[in-house]
């Protein structure tokens, strides 16, 4: 049976995909692109709606209307897109094509359920941390189906990892293991609800622990991209094989206490929430700092090919990540400095994943195309737009503008606040242009006639 190699970066053997696995990877990328396309339309509405004076053009007089769009946008842009990439990368890391296809079918059904539920207006929006939802059992069922679809190839990779453990496989094994722990945290949190309690009244509690571990998952995807793309952009990957394995092991070890907290914790819910916050604070910095420093050293040593998708994915992602980290020092959770921080960090993960797609996954599908100006511009337009939007949100938050609100409720009673939110809206719209360019380039390659 013919197989296709995927370069795994410096120090790693090529990953071998059978035709069925290649088709499954194709489907996961198409699903991820579709999720982002939907999220992009919603993001444009959100960016325009928060621009002073423009929000009156839309029927957003009630905060619930804004929040429903916000929930739908975040779910497709921040949840389903990342989960789809994890599913696809699990297949790429020598996953089983049959299992990957089964998971893909479940994920497609789940995404369709989530979208239809949002479009027909079922439920009320709950802006729970990490995974906002609509108070509707069908909506939650769609999310659950999508998560199960991702868990199938991720779990299969854990049970049957490739023997040679290339950098991509090592990182995705770690990400998949943490994803399964996050799902377990949600189940344990659900079981821990008081008898007879309405789950929709406890969404933030249900997703608090799982959401924290999902941040570990997204961090693992980010660091994996730096390692793999660094192996393509530079003479050697940022970390050698043993150091890279250690970084991945530290991420998994740091996440292990998550489910254990639900099993042994006997304190108040506030203490449990605080425990997950401490887990996040103390578990992520060391592996992230080690990888970031190693990547900075590689960039400093060069060569620096600004025409390479692998290099652009690494350097712009790293810059966005460091910028978001700086903003996070001053975030307090009550104003728009917090979304400023996490929008920059999300942008960093997105830039890294875009780099992986154009430098690794599309070539594996024989759909790479030419690395032309449009391919390079997508990185810059999206990255700069996201940075401007984050800066505007941060400046507005410093002036006291609250988060998760829109229109008159924002209290834009000074020129400075209006300018800051205008900057956020303009930057967000600019980032959407970059996102649209990415989706167009991705779908154009995926939907083209398959090369022989």
CSV table of C-alpha atoms in Angstrom, one decimal, residues 190-202:
chain,number,residue,atom,x,y,z
A,190,UNK,CA,-20.5,17.2,36.3
A,191,UNK,CA,-20.7,14.2,38.7
A,192,UNK,CA,-19.7,16.5,41.6
A,193,UNK,CA,-22.6,18.9,41.1
A,194,UNK,CA,-25.2,18.9,44.0
A,195,UNK,CA,-28.0,16.5,43.5
A,196,UNK,CA,-30.8,18.1,41.6
A,197,UNK,CA,-28.7,21.1,40.6
A,198,UNK,CA,-29.3,22.7,37.2
A,199,UNK,CA,-26.1,22.2,35.2
A,200,UNK,CA,-26.7,25.4,33.2
A,201,UNK,CA,-26.4,27.3,36.4
A,202,UNK,CA,-22.9,25.9,37.0
